[in-house]
XYZ file of C-alpha atoms in Angstrom:
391
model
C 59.071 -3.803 -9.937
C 59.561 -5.044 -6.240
C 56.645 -5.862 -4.384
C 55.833 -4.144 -1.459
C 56.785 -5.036 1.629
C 54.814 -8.006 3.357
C 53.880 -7.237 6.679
C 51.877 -10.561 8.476
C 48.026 -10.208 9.163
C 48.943 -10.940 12.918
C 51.964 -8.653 12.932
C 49.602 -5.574 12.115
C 46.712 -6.883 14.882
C 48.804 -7.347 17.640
C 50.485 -3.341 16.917
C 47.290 -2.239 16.164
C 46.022 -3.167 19.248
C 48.401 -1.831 21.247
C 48.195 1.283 19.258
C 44.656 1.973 20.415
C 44.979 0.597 24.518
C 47.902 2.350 25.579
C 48.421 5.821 26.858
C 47.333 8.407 24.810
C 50.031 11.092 25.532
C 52.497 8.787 24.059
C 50.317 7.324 20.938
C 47.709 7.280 18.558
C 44.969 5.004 17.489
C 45.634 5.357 14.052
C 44.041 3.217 11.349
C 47.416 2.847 9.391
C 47.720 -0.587 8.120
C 50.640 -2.385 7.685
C 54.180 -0.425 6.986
C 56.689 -0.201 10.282
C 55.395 0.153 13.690
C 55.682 3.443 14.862
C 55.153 4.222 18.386
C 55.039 8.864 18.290
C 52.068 10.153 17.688
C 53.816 12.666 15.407
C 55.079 9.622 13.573
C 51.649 7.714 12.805
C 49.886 11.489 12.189
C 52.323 11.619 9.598
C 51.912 7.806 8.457
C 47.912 8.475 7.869
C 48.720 10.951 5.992
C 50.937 9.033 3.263
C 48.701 6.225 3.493
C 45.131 6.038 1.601
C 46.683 6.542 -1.481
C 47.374 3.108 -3.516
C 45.116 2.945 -7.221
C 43.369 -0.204 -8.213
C 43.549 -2.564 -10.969
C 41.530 -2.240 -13.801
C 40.725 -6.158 -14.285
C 38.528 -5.596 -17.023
C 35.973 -2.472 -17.202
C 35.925 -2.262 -13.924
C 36.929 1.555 -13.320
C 32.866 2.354 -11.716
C 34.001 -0.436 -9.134
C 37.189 0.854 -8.345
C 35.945 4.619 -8.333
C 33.482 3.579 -5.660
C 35.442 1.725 -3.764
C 37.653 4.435 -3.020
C 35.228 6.999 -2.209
C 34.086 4.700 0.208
C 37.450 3.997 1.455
C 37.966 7.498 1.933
C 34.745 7.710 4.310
C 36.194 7.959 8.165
C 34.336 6.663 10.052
C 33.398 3.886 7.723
C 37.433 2.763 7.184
C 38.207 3.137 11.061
C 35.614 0.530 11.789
C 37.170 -1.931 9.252
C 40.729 -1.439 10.219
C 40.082 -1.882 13.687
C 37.929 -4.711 12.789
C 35.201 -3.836 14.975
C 32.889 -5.750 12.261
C 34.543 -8.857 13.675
C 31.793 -9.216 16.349
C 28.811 -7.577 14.439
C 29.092 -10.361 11.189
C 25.760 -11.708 10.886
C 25.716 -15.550 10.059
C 21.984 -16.387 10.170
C 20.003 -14.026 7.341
C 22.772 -12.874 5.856
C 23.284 -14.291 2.332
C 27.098 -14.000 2.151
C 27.439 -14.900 5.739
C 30.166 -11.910 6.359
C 32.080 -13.394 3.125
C 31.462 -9.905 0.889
C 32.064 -7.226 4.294
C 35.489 -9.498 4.854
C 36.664 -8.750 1.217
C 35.550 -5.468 1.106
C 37.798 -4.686 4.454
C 40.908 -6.973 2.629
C 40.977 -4.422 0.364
C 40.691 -1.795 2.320
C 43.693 -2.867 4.384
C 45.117 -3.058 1.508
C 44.672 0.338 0.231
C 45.270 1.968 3.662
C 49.341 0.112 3.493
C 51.092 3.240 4.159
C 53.564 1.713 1.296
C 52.237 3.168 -1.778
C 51.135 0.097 -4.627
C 48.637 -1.319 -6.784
C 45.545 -3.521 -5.276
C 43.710 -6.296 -6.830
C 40.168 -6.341 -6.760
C 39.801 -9.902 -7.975
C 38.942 -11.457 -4.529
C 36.522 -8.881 -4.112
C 34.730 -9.171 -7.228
C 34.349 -12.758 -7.029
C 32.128 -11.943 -3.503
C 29.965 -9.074 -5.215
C 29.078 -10.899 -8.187
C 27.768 -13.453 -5.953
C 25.653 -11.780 -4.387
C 24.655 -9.696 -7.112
C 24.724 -11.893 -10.421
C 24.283 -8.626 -12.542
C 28.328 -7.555 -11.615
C 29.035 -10.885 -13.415
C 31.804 -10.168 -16.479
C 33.724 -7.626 -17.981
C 30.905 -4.991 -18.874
C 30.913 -1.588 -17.752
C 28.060 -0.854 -15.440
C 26.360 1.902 -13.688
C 28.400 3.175 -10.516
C 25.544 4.569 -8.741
C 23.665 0.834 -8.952
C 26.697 -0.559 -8.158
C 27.044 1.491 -4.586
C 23.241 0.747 -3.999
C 24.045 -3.170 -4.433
C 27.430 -3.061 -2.428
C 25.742 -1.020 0.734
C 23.032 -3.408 0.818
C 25.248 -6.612 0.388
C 27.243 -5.233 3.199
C 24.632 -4.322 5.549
C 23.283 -8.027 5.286
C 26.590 -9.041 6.454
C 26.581 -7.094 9.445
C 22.794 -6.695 10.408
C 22.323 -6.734 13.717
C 18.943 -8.128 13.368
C 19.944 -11.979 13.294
C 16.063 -13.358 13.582
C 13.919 -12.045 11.032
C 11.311 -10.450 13.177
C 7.162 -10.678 12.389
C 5.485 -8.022 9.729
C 3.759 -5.598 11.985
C 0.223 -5.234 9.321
C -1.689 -2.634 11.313
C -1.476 1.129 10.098
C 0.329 3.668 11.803
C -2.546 5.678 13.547
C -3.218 9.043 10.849
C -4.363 10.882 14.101
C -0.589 10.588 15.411
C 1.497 14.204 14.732
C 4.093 13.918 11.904
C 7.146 13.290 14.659
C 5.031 10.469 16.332
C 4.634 8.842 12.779
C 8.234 9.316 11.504
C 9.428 7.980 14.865
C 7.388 4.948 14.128
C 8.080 4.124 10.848
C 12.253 4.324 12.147
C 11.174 2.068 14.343
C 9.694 -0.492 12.213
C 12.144 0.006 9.850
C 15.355 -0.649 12.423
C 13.106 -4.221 13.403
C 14.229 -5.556 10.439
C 17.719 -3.542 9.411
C 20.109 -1.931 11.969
C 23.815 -2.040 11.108
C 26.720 0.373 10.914
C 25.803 0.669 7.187
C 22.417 1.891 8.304
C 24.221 3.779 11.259
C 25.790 5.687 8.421
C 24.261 6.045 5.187
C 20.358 5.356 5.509
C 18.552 8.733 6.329
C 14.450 9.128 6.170
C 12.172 10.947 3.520
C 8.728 12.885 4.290
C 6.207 12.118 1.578
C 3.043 14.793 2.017
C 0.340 14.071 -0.613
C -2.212 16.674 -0.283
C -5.742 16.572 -1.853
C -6.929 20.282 -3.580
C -10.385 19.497 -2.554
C -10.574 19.127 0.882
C -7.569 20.110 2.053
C -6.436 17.001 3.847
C -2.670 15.709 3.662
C -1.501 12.156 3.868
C 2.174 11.967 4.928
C 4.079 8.470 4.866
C 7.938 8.250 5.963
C 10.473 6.338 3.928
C 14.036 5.097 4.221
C 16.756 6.367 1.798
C 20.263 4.773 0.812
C 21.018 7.963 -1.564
C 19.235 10.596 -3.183
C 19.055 10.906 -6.681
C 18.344 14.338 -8.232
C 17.091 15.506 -11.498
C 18.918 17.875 -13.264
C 16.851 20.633 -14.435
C 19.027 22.143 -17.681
C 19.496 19.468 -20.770
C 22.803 22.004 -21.167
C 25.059 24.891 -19.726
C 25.642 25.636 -15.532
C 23.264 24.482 -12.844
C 23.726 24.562 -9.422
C 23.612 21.816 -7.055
C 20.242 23.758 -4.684
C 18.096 24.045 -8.162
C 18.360 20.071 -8.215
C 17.258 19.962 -5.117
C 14.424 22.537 -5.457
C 13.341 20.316 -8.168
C 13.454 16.941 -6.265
C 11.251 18.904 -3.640
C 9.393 20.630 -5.749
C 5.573 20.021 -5.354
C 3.770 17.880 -8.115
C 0.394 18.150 -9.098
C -1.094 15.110 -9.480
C -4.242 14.790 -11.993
C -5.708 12.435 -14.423
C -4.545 8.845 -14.647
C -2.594 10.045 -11.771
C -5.021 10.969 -9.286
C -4.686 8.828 -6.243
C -7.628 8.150 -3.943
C -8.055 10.773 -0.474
C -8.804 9.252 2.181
C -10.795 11.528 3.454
C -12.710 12.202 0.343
C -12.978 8.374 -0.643
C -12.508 8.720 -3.839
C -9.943 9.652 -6.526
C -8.629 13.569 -5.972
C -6.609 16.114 -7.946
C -3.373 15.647 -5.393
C -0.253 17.822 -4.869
C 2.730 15.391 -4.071
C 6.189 16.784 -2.382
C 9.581 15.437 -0.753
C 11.302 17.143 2.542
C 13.602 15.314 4.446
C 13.018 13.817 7.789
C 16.303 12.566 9.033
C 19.175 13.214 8.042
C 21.990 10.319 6.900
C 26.094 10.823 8.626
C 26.959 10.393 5.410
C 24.932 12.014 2.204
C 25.270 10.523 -1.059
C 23.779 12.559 -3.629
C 23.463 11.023 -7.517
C 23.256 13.698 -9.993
C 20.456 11.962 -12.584
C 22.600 12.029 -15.907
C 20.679 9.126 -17.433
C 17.263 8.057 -16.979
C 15.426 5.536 -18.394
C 13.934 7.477 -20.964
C 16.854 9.265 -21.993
C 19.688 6.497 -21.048
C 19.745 5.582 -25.112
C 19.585 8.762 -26.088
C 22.673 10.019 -24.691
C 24.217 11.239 -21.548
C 23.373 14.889 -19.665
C 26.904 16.659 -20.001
C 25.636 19.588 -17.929
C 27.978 20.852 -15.352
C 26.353 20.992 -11.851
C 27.633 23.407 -9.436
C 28.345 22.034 -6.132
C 30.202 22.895 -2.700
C 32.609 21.769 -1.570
C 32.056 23.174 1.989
C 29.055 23.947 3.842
C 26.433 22.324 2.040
C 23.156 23.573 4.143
C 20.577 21.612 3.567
C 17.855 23.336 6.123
C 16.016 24.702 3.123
C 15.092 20.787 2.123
C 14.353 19.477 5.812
C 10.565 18.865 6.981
C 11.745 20.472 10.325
C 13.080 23.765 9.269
C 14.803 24.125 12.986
C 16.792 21.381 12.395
C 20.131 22.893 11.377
C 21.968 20.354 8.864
C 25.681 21.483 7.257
C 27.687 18.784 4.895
C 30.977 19.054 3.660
C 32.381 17.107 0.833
C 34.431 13.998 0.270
C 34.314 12.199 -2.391
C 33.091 12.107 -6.220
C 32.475 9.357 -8.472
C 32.947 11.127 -12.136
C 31.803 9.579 -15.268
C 33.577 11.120 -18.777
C 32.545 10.201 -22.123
C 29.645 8.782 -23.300
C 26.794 6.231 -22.469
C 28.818 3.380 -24.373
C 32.267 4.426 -24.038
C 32.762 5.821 -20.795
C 34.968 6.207 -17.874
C 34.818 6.560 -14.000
C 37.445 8.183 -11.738
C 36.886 9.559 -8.428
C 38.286 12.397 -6.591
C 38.729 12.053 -2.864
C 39.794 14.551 0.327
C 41.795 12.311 2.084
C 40.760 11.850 5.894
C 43.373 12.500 8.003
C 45.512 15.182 5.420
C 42.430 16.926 3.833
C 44.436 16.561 0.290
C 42.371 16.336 -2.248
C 43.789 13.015 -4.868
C 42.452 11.840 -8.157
C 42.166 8.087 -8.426
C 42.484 7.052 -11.615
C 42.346 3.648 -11.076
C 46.120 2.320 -10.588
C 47.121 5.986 -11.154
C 46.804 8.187 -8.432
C 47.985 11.795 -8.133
C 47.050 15.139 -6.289
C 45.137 17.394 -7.299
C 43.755 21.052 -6.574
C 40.316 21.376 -5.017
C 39.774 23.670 -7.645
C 39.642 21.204 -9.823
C 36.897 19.196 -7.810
C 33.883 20.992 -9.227
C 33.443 19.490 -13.221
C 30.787 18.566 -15.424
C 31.524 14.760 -15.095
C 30.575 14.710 -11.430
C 28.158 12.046 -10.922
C 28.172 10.438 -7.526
C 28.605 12.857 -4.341
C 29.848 12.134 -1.038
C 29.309 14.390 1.592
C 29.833 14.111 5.533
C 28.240 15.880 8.015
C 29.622 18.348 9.163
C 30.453 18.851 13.099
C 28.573 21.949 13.446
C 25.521 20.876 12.949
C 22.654 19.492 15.026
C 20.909 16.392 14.432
């Protein structure tokens, strides 16, 4: 077979460039990588729409890495700030581990996959940079693709924090007398003291914790950062839909026995009712459907198929402020088939700029109907937010 076509690192740069400066009657600031210049806008519409869709190698059990990986390709706003290399200034080369070495391989191959010449990408580079900074990703084994996206989002956010001095633990309390907003407010801003990147910009949204004590009445809320949000599922079998997950996730707990924590009002250990709502809401929602736990992970895998949109995913019902109007629409899925032992990812993706849905298989890569999106191998969901709502 005859290898694509190489197009220079400073060839694309320099039309890139003047793809996004000049006038904007005449042209486009699109993302395409690579390929022949075009200067229409009709032209490089058409080029984002044929590019995006190049598999990746399998180099050895790696199909949760490459599922991911494209999912995450597939996220806008994330892939137009690597191909126009806007990291280039944000790389962070005083706390961060990798020192911008993991973000840089993670953009190679997305410039890679965004070629609009259709091929297969190696992933070798790129592994080598995860596994150092997480040692677990080490090998050949199959691993978990939901860990894996935890590990990969924080690796990259290192790289690109914009916190460069780590800054001094504030130890006082946030005052209990403040209102709810005046507390979550707070704890965003203790928690962007210490991380604040485009990852962060992106993915991290905030959780309302309200433990409430049956005696007295009193309610202690604390407000916590969240990378994803991992649901139960509440059927061992059959059809579920995606809002009974999250009625269970927020459903309230009772807390007794062993469990009972200490009210603080009280001052001593209470009979407690424990819930989740959502503060603030993330750009980009990733949702993992809880198909092993820790308890049941040797025991098999949850085969039961969970309903979920595709459009118009409203999650008001779930927010602590029920004003605040919150719509997502889907993008990507990271599917796992087959068993705990045996299985196999593949994701399915709505491409950005065409809205075609495409399975990734990983080399393989073919469209597919969105009819097809919905199965009872999703695992990992991707959702955007969607324009019409109202943060």
């Amino acid at each position: 077979m005859l290898s694509p076509e190489y197009v220079s690192p400073r060839f694309y740069e320099e039309n890139l460039h003047f793809l996004i400066y000049v006038d904007t009657d005449n042209y486009t600031s699109s993302p395409t990588l690579g390929g022949r210049f075009r200067s229409r806008e009709k032209h490089s519409e058409e080029s984002d729409k044929e590019a995006g869709l190049s598999g990746l190698r399998n180099i050895g059990n790696t199909c949760f890495m490459n599922s991911v990986l494209q999912c995450l390709s597939n996220t806008k706003p994330l892939l137009e700030y690597l191909v126009r290399k806007s990291y280039s200034s944000d790389i962070n080369s005083t706390t961060s581990s990798m020192k911008g070495a993991l973000l840089r391989a993670f953009a190679e191959v997305c410039h890679e996959l965004w070629r609009d010449t259709k091929s297969t990408v190696d992933t070798s580079a790129f592994k080598d940079q995860i596994q150092k900074f997480a040692p677990r990703f080490m090998g050949y084994s199959q691993q978990d693709a939901q860990e894996f996206l935890r590990y990969l989002l924080e690796g990259l956010h290192e790289d690109i924090n914009r916190v460069t001095t780590r800054p001094k633990p504030i130890l006082t309390e946030i005052e209990d007398s403040w209102s709810d907003t005046q507390k979550a407010t707070e704890s965003w801003k203790r928690y962007l003291r210490s991380d604040d990147s485009k990852i962060v910009d992106l993915f991290v949204g905030q959780l309302k914790s309200t433990l409430k004590c049956t005696t007295c009445g009193h309610c202690s809320v604390t407000f916590d950062p969240f990378w994803d949000l991992s649901l139960p599922i509440p059927s061992k079998t059959g059809h579920v839909r995606l809002s009974q997950c999250f009625e269970l996730f927020t459903k309230e707990e009772v807390l007794d026995g062993d469990e009972k924590p200490t009210c603080s009002k009280c001052a001593t250990r209470r009979k407690c009712t424990k819930s989740f709502s959502i503060q603030k809401f993330p750009k980009v929602l990733v949702i993992h459907l809880k198909r092993f736990s820790p308890t049941e992970r040797y025991r098999g895998k949850l085969s039961t198929s969970v309903d979920f949109p595709l459009q118009g995913l409203d999650m008001t019902p779930y927010a602590a402020n029920r004003s605040q109007g919150c719509v997502y629409n889907l993008y990507g899925v990271a599917n796992h088939s087959g068993s705990t032992y045996s299985g196999h990812y593949i994701a399915y993706c709505k491409h950005p700029y065409s809205g075609e849905w495409h399975c990734y298989n990983d080399s393989r890569v073919s469209p597919m109907s969105s009819q097809g999106v919905v199965s009872q191998d999703g695992y990992v969901l991707f959702y955007e937010l969607s324009n019409t709502s109202h943060m």
